mmCIF file of C-alpha atoms and ligand atoms in Angstrom:
data_model
loop_
_atom_site.group_PDB
_atom_site.id
_atom_site.type_symbol
_atom_site.label_atom_id
_atom_site.label_comp_id
_atom_site.label_asym_id
_atom_site.label_seq_id
_atom_site.Cartn_x
_atom_site.Cartn_y
_atom_site.Cartn_z
ATOM 1 C CA MET A 474 81.353 83.957 227.356
ATOM 2 C CA ASN A 475 78.835 85.427 224.942
ATOM 3 C CA LYS A 476 78.675 89.219 225.225
ATOM 4 C CA GLN A 477 75.056 89.431 224.066
ATOM 5 C CA PRO A 478 72.385 89.228 226.771
ATOM 6 C CA LEU A 479 70.345 86.035 226.895
ATOM 7 C CA LEU A 480 66.917 86.236 225.305
ATOM 8 C CA ALA A 481 65.608 82.706 225.868
ATOM 9 C CA SER A 482 66.795 79.534 227.562
ATOM 10 C CA CYS A 483 65.545 75.976 227.441
ATOM 11 C CA ARG A 484 66.561 74.089 230.574
ATOM 12 C CA ASN A 485 65.977 70.334 230.456
ATOM 13 C CA ILE A 486 62.957 70.857 228.258
ATOM 14 C CA SER A 487 60.829 67.845 227.317
ATOM 15 C CA LYS A 488 57.707 67.805 225.210
ATOM 16 C CA SER A 489 55.416 64.799 224.901
ATOM 17 C CA TYR A 490 52.145 64.191 223.106
ATOM 18 C CA GLN A 491 49.767 61.424 224.167
ATOM 19 C CA LYS A 492 48.033 59.909 221.142
ATOM 20 C CA GLY A 493 45.738 57.154 222.408
ATOM 21 C CA GLN A 494 48.051 54.496 223.857
ATOM 22 C CA ILE A 495 51.155 56.023 222.308
ATOM 23 C CA LEU A 496 53.344 58.636 223.963
ATOM 24 C CA ILE A 497 55.368 60.670 221.474
ATOM 25 C CA THR A 498 58.309 62.608 222.928
ATOM 26 C CA PRO A 499 59.955 64.660 220.174
ATOM 27 C CA LEU A 500 61.976 66.745 222.643
ATOM 28 C CA GLU A 501 63.698 65.223 225.650
ATOM 29 C CA LYS A 502 65.825 67.071 228.202
ATOM 30 C CA LEU A 503 66.896 69.663 225.707
ATOM 31 C CA ASN A 504 69.107 72.602 226.661
ATOM 32 C CA LEU A 505 69.559 75.703 224.551
ATOM 33 C CA ASP A 506 70.536 79.322 225.114
ATOM 34 C CA ILE A 507 69.489 81.946 222.583
ATOM 35 C CA PHE A 508 71.157 85.346 222.679
ATOM 36 C CA GLN A 509 69.664 88.691 221.726
ATOM 37 C CA GLY A 510 70.374 89.679 218.149
ATOM 38 C CA GLU A 511 71.521 86.294 216.928
ATOM 39 C CA PHE A 512 70.347 84.422 213.867
ATOM 40 C CA LEU A 513 69.874 80.755 214.633
ATOM 41 C CA ALA A 514 69.170 78.077 212.029
ATOM 42 C CA LEU A 515 67.500 74.871 213.157
ATOM 43 C CA MET A 516 67.838 71.794 210.963
ATOM 44 C CA GLY A 517 66.972 68.117 211.289
ATOM 45 C CA PRO A 518 64.999 65.299 209.701
ATOM 46 C CA SER A 519 61.245 65.447 209.291
ATOM 47 C CA GLY A 520 59.535 64.643 212.588
ATOM 48 C CA SER A 521 62.599 65.494 214.695
ATOM 49 C CA GLY A 522 60.731 68.188 216.637
ATOM 50 C CA LYS A 523 61.831 71.423 214.932
ATOM 51 C CA THR A 524 58.348 72.932 214.732
ATOM 52 C CA THR A 525 57.636 71.658 218.239
ATOM 53 C CA LEU A 526 60.667 73.554 219.558
ATOM 54 C CA LEU A 527 59.767 76.682 217.593
ATOM 55 C CA ASN A 528 56.236 76.578 219.014
ATOM 56 C CA LEU A 529 57.579 76.354 222.568
ATOM 57 C CA LEU A 530 59.887 79.332 222.012
ATOM 58 C CA ALA A 531 57.016 81.272 220.442
ATOM 59 C CA GLY A 532 54.615 80.578 223.312
ATOM 60 C CA ILE A 533 52.222 78.670 221.072
ATOM 61 C CA ASP A 534 52.648 75.551 223.183
ATOM 62 C CA SER A 535 54.119 74.730 226.602
ATOM 63 C CA PRO A 536 56.728 72.137 227.558
ATOM 64 C CA THR A 537 55.720 68.985 229.446
ATOM 65 C CA HIS A 538 58.784 69.290 231.704
ATOM 66 C CA GLY A 539 61.608 71.738 232.224
ATOM 67 C CA GLU A 540 62.128 75.478 232.381
ATOM 68 C CA LEU A 541 61.579 77.811 229.464
ATOM 69 C CA LEU A 542 63.040 81.191 230.328
ATOM 70 C CA PHE A 543 62.348 84.337 228.335
ATOM 71 C CA LYS A 544 64.313 87.370 229.518
ATOM 72 C CA GLY A 545 64.843 85.425 232.735
ATOM 73 C CA GLU A 546 61.172 84.654 233.411
ATOM 74 C CA ASP A 547 59.992 81.045 233.361
ATOM 75 C CA MET A 548 57.025 80.782 230.989
ATOM 76 C CA ALA A 549 56.753 76.976 231.130
ATOM 77 C CA HIS A 550 53.589 77.133 233.220
ATOM 78 C CA TYR A 551 51.933 80.175 231.676
ATOM 79 C CA ASN A 552 48.189 79.726 231.155
ATOM 80 C CA ARG A 553 46.532 80.483 227.797
ATOM 81 C CA ARG A 554 45.850 84.127 228.594
ATOM 82 C CA LYS A 555 49.460 84.764 229.642
ATOM 83 C CA LEU A 556 50.779 82.958 226.575
ATOM 84 C CA THR A 557 48.553 85.072 224.316
ATOM 85 C CA ARG A 558 49.845 88.242 225.928
ATOM 86 C CA PHE A 559 53.421 86.959 225.692
ATOM 87 C CA ARG A 560 53.069 86.242 221.944
ATOM 88 C CA ALA A 561 51.454 89.590 221.161
ATOM 89 C CA LYS A 562 54.313 91.439 222.838
ATOM 90 C CA ASN A 563 57.340 89.332 222.032
ATOM 91 C CA VAL A 564 56.961 87.130 218.968
ATOM 92 C CA GLY A 565 56.536 87.452 215.220
ATOM 93 C CA TYR A 566 55.829 84.126 213.459
ATOM 94 C CA ILE A 567 56.618 83.467 209.793
ATOM 95 C CA PHE A 568 55.270 80.331 208.105
ATOM 96 C CA GLN A 569 56.337 78.402 205.024
ATOM 97 C CA LEU A 570 53.011 79.082 203.296
ATOM 98 C CA TYR A 571 52.715 82.705 204.484
ATOM 99 C CA HIS A 572 49.223 82.303 206.071
ATOM 100 C CA LEU A 573 47.977 85.668 204.853
ATOM 101 C CA VAL A 574 44.251 86.365 205.095
ATOM 102 C CA PRO A 575 43.038 86.140 201.478
ATOM 103 C CA VAL A 576 40.224 88.709 201.756
ATOM 104 C CA LEU A 577 42.506 91.395 203.205
ATOM 105 C CA THR A 578 45.003 93.530 201.285
ATOM 106 C CA ALA A 579 48.718 93.404 202.048
ATOM 107 C CA TYR A 580 48.299 96.580 204.130
ATOM 108 C CA GLU A 581 45.356 95.140 206.080
ATOM 109 C CA ASN A 582 47.198 91.852 206.698
ATOM 110 C CA VAL A 583 50.107 93.741 208.234
ATOM 111 C CA GLU A 584 47.748 95.927 210.266
ATOM 112 C CA LEU A 585 45.982 92.884 211.780
ATOM 113 C CA PRO A 586 48.255 92.269 214.829
ATOM 114 C CA LEU A 587 47.934 95.947 215.791
ATOM 115 C CA LEU A 588 44.136 95.886 215.935
ATOM 116 C CA ILE A 589 44.179 94.037 219.258
ATOM 117 C CA GLN A 590 46.456 96.692 220.720
ATOM 118 C CA ASN A 591 45.311 99.954 222.170
ATOM 119 C CA MET A 592 46.756 102.197 219.447
ATOM 120 C CA SER A 593 45.594 105.253 217.532
ATOM 121 C CA SER A 594 44.875 104.800 213.829
ATOM 122 C CA SER A 595 47.623 107.277 212.922
ATOM 123 C CA GLU A 596 50.198 105.280 214.910
ATOM 124 C CA ARG A 597 48.928 102.073 213.253
ATOM 125 C CA HIS A 598 49.321 103.698 209.861
ATOM 126 C CA ARG A 599 52.850 104.811 210.668
ATOM 127 C CA ARG A 600 53.874 101.333 211.827
ATOM 128 C CA VAL A 601 52.270 99.446 208.936
ATOM 129 C CA THR A 602 53.823 101.783 206.368
ATOM 130 C CA LYS A 603 57.246 101.453 207.989
ATOM 131 C CA ALA A 604 57.044 97.627 208.119
ATOM 132 C CA LEU A 605 55.967 97.421 204.461
ATOM 133 C CA GLU A 606 58.818 99.748 203.457
ATOM 134 C CA LEU A 607 61.359 97.757 205.439
ATOM 135 C CA CYS A 608 60.291 94.615 203.612
ATOM 136 C CA HIS A 609 60.355 96.414 200.224
ATOM 137 C CA ILE A 610 56.731 95.609 199.533
ATOM 138 C CA ASP A 611 55.118 99.033 200.090
ATOM 139 C CA ASP A 612 54.402 99.305 196.354
ATOM 140 C CA ARG A 613 51.980 96.353 196.706
ATOM 141 C CA SER A 614 50.147 97.496 199.820
ATOM 142 C CA ASP A 615 46.701 97.515 198.198
ATOM 143 C CA HIS A 616 47.156 94.112 196.543
ATOM 144 C CA TYR A 617 45.369 91.000 197.774
ATOM 145 C CA PRO A 618 47.499 87.898 198.486
ATOM 146 C CA ARG A 619 46.312 86.212 195.255
ATOM 147 C CA GLN A 620 47.725 89.184 193.309
ATOM 148 C CA LEU A 621 51.220 88.663 194.776
ATOM 149 C CA SER A 622 54.059 86.266 193.964
ATOM 150 C CA GLY A 623 55.177 83.795 196.651
ATOM 151 C CA GLY A 624 58.214 85.921 197.495
ATOM 152 C CA GLN A 625 56.051 89.036 197.765
ATOM 153 C CA GLU A 626 53.533 87.210 199.971
ATOM 154 C CA GLN A 627 56.365 86.140 202.248
ATOM 155 C CA ARG A 628 57.626 89.729 202.488
ATOM 156 C CA VAL A 629 54.123 90.831 203.528
ATOM 157 C CA ALA A 630 54.146 88.025 206.108
ATOM 158 C CA ILE A 631 57.501 89.247 207.438
ATOM 159 C CA ALA A 632 56.125 92.804 207.644
ATOM 160 C CA ARG A 633 53.180 91.405 209.624
ATOM 161 C CA ALA A 634 55.608 89.585 211.969
ATOM 162 C CA LEU A 635 57.607 92.797 212.453
ATOM 163 C CA VAL A 636 54.881 95.360 212.865
ATOM 164 C CA THR A 637 54.503 94.922 216.635
ATOM 165 C CA ASP A 638 58.291 95.319 217.020
ATOM 166 C CA PRO A 639 58.818 91.981 218.831
ATOM 167 C CA PRO A 640 62.310 90.991 220.024
ATOM 168 C CA LEU A 641 61.911 87.432 218.664
ATOM 169 C CA ILE A 642 61.088 86.370 215.103
ATOM 170 C CA VAL A 643 60.536 82.653 214.509
ATOM 171 C CA ALA A 644 60.327 81.317 210.974
ATOM 172 C CA ASP A 645 59.298 77.770 210.045
ATOM 173 C CA GLU A 646 60.856 76.939 206.659
ATOM 174 C CA PRO A 647 60.265 80.500 205.376
ATOM 175 C CA THR A 648 61.933 79.789 202.030
ATOM 176 C CA GLY A 649 60.623 76.236 201.615
ATOM 177 C CA ASP A 650 58.116 77.179 198.922
ATOM 178 C CA LEU A 651 60.188 79.766 197.024
ATOM 179 C CA ASP A 652 62.510 79.775 194.014
ATOM 180 C CA SER A 653 66.167 80.418 194.824
ATOM 181 C CA GLU A 654 66.144 84.129 193.927
ATOM 182 C CA SER A 655 63.066 84.899 196.047
ATOM 183 C CA ALA A 656 64.497 82.731 198.835
ATOM 184 C CA HIS A 657 67.730 84.706 198.728
ATOM 185 C CA LYS A 658 65.843 87.999 199.157
ATOM 186 C CA ILE A 659 63.927 86.606 202.138
ATOM 187 C CA LEU A 660 67.132 85.388 203.788
ATOM 188 C CA GLU A 661 68.775 88.771 203.212
ATOM 189 C CA LEU A 662 65.790 90.437 204.821
ATOM 190 C CA LEU A 663 65.901 88.140 207.868
ATOM 191 C CA ALA A 664 69.649 88.779 208.233
ATOM 192 C CA TYR A 665 68.953 92.534 208.021
ATOM 193 C CA LEU A 666 66.416 92.278 210.852
ATOM 194 C CA CYS A 667 69.178 90.843 213.039
ATOM 195 C CA SER A 668 72.020 93.116 212.032
ATOM 196 C CA GLU A 669 70.134 96.421 211.788
ATOM 197 C CA LEU A 670 67.117 96.015 214.065
ATOM 198 C CA GLN A 671 68.757 93.702 216.654
ATOM 199 C CA LYS A 672 65.972 91.147 216.280
ATOM 200 C CA THR A 673 66.628 87.562 217.312
ATOM 201 C CA VAL A 674 65.695 85.171 214.491
ATOM 202 C CA VAL A 675 65.175 81.420 214.913
ATOM 203 C CA MET A 676 64.659 79.814 211.518
ATOM 204 C CA VAL A 677 63.832 76.196 210.727
ATOM 205 C CA THR A 678 65.148 75.117 207.353
ATOM 206 C CA HIS A 679 65.893 71.962 205.385
ATOM 207 C CA ASP A 680 68.263 73.879 203.111
ATOM 208 C CA PRO A 681 71.945 73.934 204.202
ATOM 209 C CA LYS A 682 72.521 76.972 201.962
ATOM 210 C CA ALA A 683 69.760 78.892 203.731
ATOM 211 C CA ALA A 684 71.295 77.927 207.075
ATOM 212 C CA GLN A 685 74.579 79.540 206.033
ATOM 213 C CA VAL A 686 73.153 83.038 206.544
ATOM 214 C CA ALA A 687 72.694 82.227 210.233
ATOM 215 C CA HIS A 688 75.273 82.808 212.943
ATOM 216 C CA ARG A 689 74.781 79.308 214.313
ATOM 217 C CA THR A 690 73.214 76.133 212.990
ATOM 218 C CA LEU A 691 71.712 73.577 215.329
ATOM 219 C CA HIS A 692 70.812 70.051 214.251
ATOM 220 C CA LEU A 693 67.984 68.303 216.011
ATOM 221 C CA ASP A 694 67.836 64.532 215.691
ATOM 222 C CA LYS A 695 66.173 61.985 217.962
ATOM 223 C CA GLY A 696 65.726 64.623 220.621
ATOM 224 C CA VAL A 697 69.420 65.617 220.674
ATOM 225 C CA LEU A 698 70.581 69.093 219.714
ATOM 226 C CA VAL A 699 74.047 69.379 218.158
ATOM 227 C CA GLU A 700 75.754 72.575 217.050
ATOM 228 C CA ASN A 701 77.374 72.724 213.637
ATOM 229 C CA GLN A 702 81.039 73.582 214.121
ATOM 230 C CA ASP A 703 81.371 75.106 210.640
ATOM 231 C CA ASN A 704 79.290 78.256 210.886
ATOM 232 C CA ALA A 705 79.599 79.306 214.479
ATOM 233 C CA GLY A 706 79.549 82.903 213.171
ATOM 234 C CA ARG A 707 80.296 85.742 215.557
ATOM 235 C CA TYR A 708 78.752 84.021 218.533
ATOM 236 C CA ASP A 709 80.769 82.238 221.174
ATOM 237 C CA LYS A 710 79.562 78.618 221.176
ATOM 238 C CA GLU A 711 80.644 77.934 224.716
ATOM 239 C CA SER A 712 77.728 77.156 226.977
ATOM 240 C CA SER A 713 75.204 78.204 224.336
ATOM 241 C CA CYS A 714 73.916 74.753 223.437
ATOM 242 C CA GLY A 715 73.768 71.464 225.263
HETATM 243 N N1 ATP B 1425 49.898 68.217 218.326
HETATM 244 C C1 ATP B 1425 50.530 67.049 218.198
HETATM 245 N N2 ATP B 1425 49.972 65.893 218.647
HETATM 246 C C2 ATP B 1425 50.610 64.715 218.554
HETATM 247 N N3 ATP B 1425 51.842 64.568 218.002
HETATM 248 C C3 ATP B 1425 52.449 65.663 217.527
HETATM 249 C C4 ATP B 1425 51.832 66.955 217.592
HETATM 250 N N4 ATP B 1425 52.674 67.866 217.043
HETATM 251 C C5 ATP B 1425 53.763 67.163 216.640
HETATM 252 N N5 ATP B 1425 53.635 65.848 216.936
HETATM 253 C C6 ATP B 1425 54.613 64.785 216.684
HETATM 254 O O1 ATP B 1425 55.863 65.240 217.191
HETATM 255 C C7 ATP B 1425 56.925 64.872 216.323
HETATM 256 C C8 ATP B 1425 57.685 66.121 215.908
HETATM 257 O O2 ATP B 1425 56.869 66.925 215.065
HETATM 258 P P1 ATP B 1425 57.370 68.309 214.457
HETATM 259 O O3 ATP B 1425 56.211 68.878 213.705
HETATM 260 O O4 ATP B 1425 57.956 69.133 215.530
HETATM 261 O O5 ATP B 1425 58.514 67.825 213.457
HETATM 262 P P2 ATP B 1425 59.413 68.668 212.447
HETATM 263 O O6 ATP B 1425 60.837 68.428 212.796
HETATM 264 O O7 ATP B 1425 58.941 70.077 212.409
HETATM 265 O O8 ATP B 1425 59.103 67.945 211.046
HETATM 266 P P3 ATP B 1425 58.994 68.560 209.543
HETATM 267 O O9 ATP B 1425 60.409 68.785 209.077
HETATM 268 O O10 ATP B 1425 58.331 67.464 208.782
HETATM 269 O O11 ATP B 1425 58.175 69.811 209.619
HETATM 270 C C9 ATP B 1425 56.279 64.129 215.156
HETATM 271 O O12 ATP B 1425 56.392 62.748 215.388
HETATM 272 C C10 ATP B 1425 54.835 64.565 215.208
HETATM 273 O O13 ATP B 1425 53.984 63.576 214.702
HETATM 274 MG MG1 MG B 1426 58.001 71.269 210.980
#
């Protein structure tokens, strides 16, 4: 048995999209347990449903069928308002192309998720400064995204994902647009979030080397999820994936 508490569970999850006459079902009866503090890599061919699964875990979308438990509560039928609240509290999202707001500085980009929270400006300042420091990008806080390298932009994006202190960080190909040295720094940072801050990280990647930093690697293909036996890391595989 895994000694870490469960963070999220997919129970017989299916997701379909109706496009005109065609029904697309990238995820079908998928089962997955995700434990607190683990680093999970998700691989698979293009179109296999990796982003779809990430979006379900992040509360950006809802499953068509099945149970999606987060800390034991089924969020499969949450309405938009509940999903928005869930995301603000629990999830930091990191994208391949950073998605920073170009007219805001690095500092202001990181501050953005806090503006919808009821928080004093001094507390906001404390949190933004801490997140920028953690991501080693505090020396660029007054730079605009266009004045940053790709790796620096991604570190700002990670600071933005972290600033609300969510238990879950999801990252969709976070190193896909970076050179190998910048990618390495980003992967180190994500691993640090798990080991030192007890964050749970679910990362989609096409790069087997990037996946090696994770505790577990899952392969998604034709709706089936298979665990890589090579890098099971410190997590007990039993009953964690099906
Ligand atoms: N909003 C949507 N409406 C209709 N079909 C969708 C939608 N989102 C995804 N799909 C379809 O679902 C399937 C899975 O898409 P998804 O984006 O999850 O793949 P992926 O594994 O992330 O691929 P990639 O590696 O290229 O990013 C694809 O066939 C895609 O066309
Ligand atoms: Mg994708």
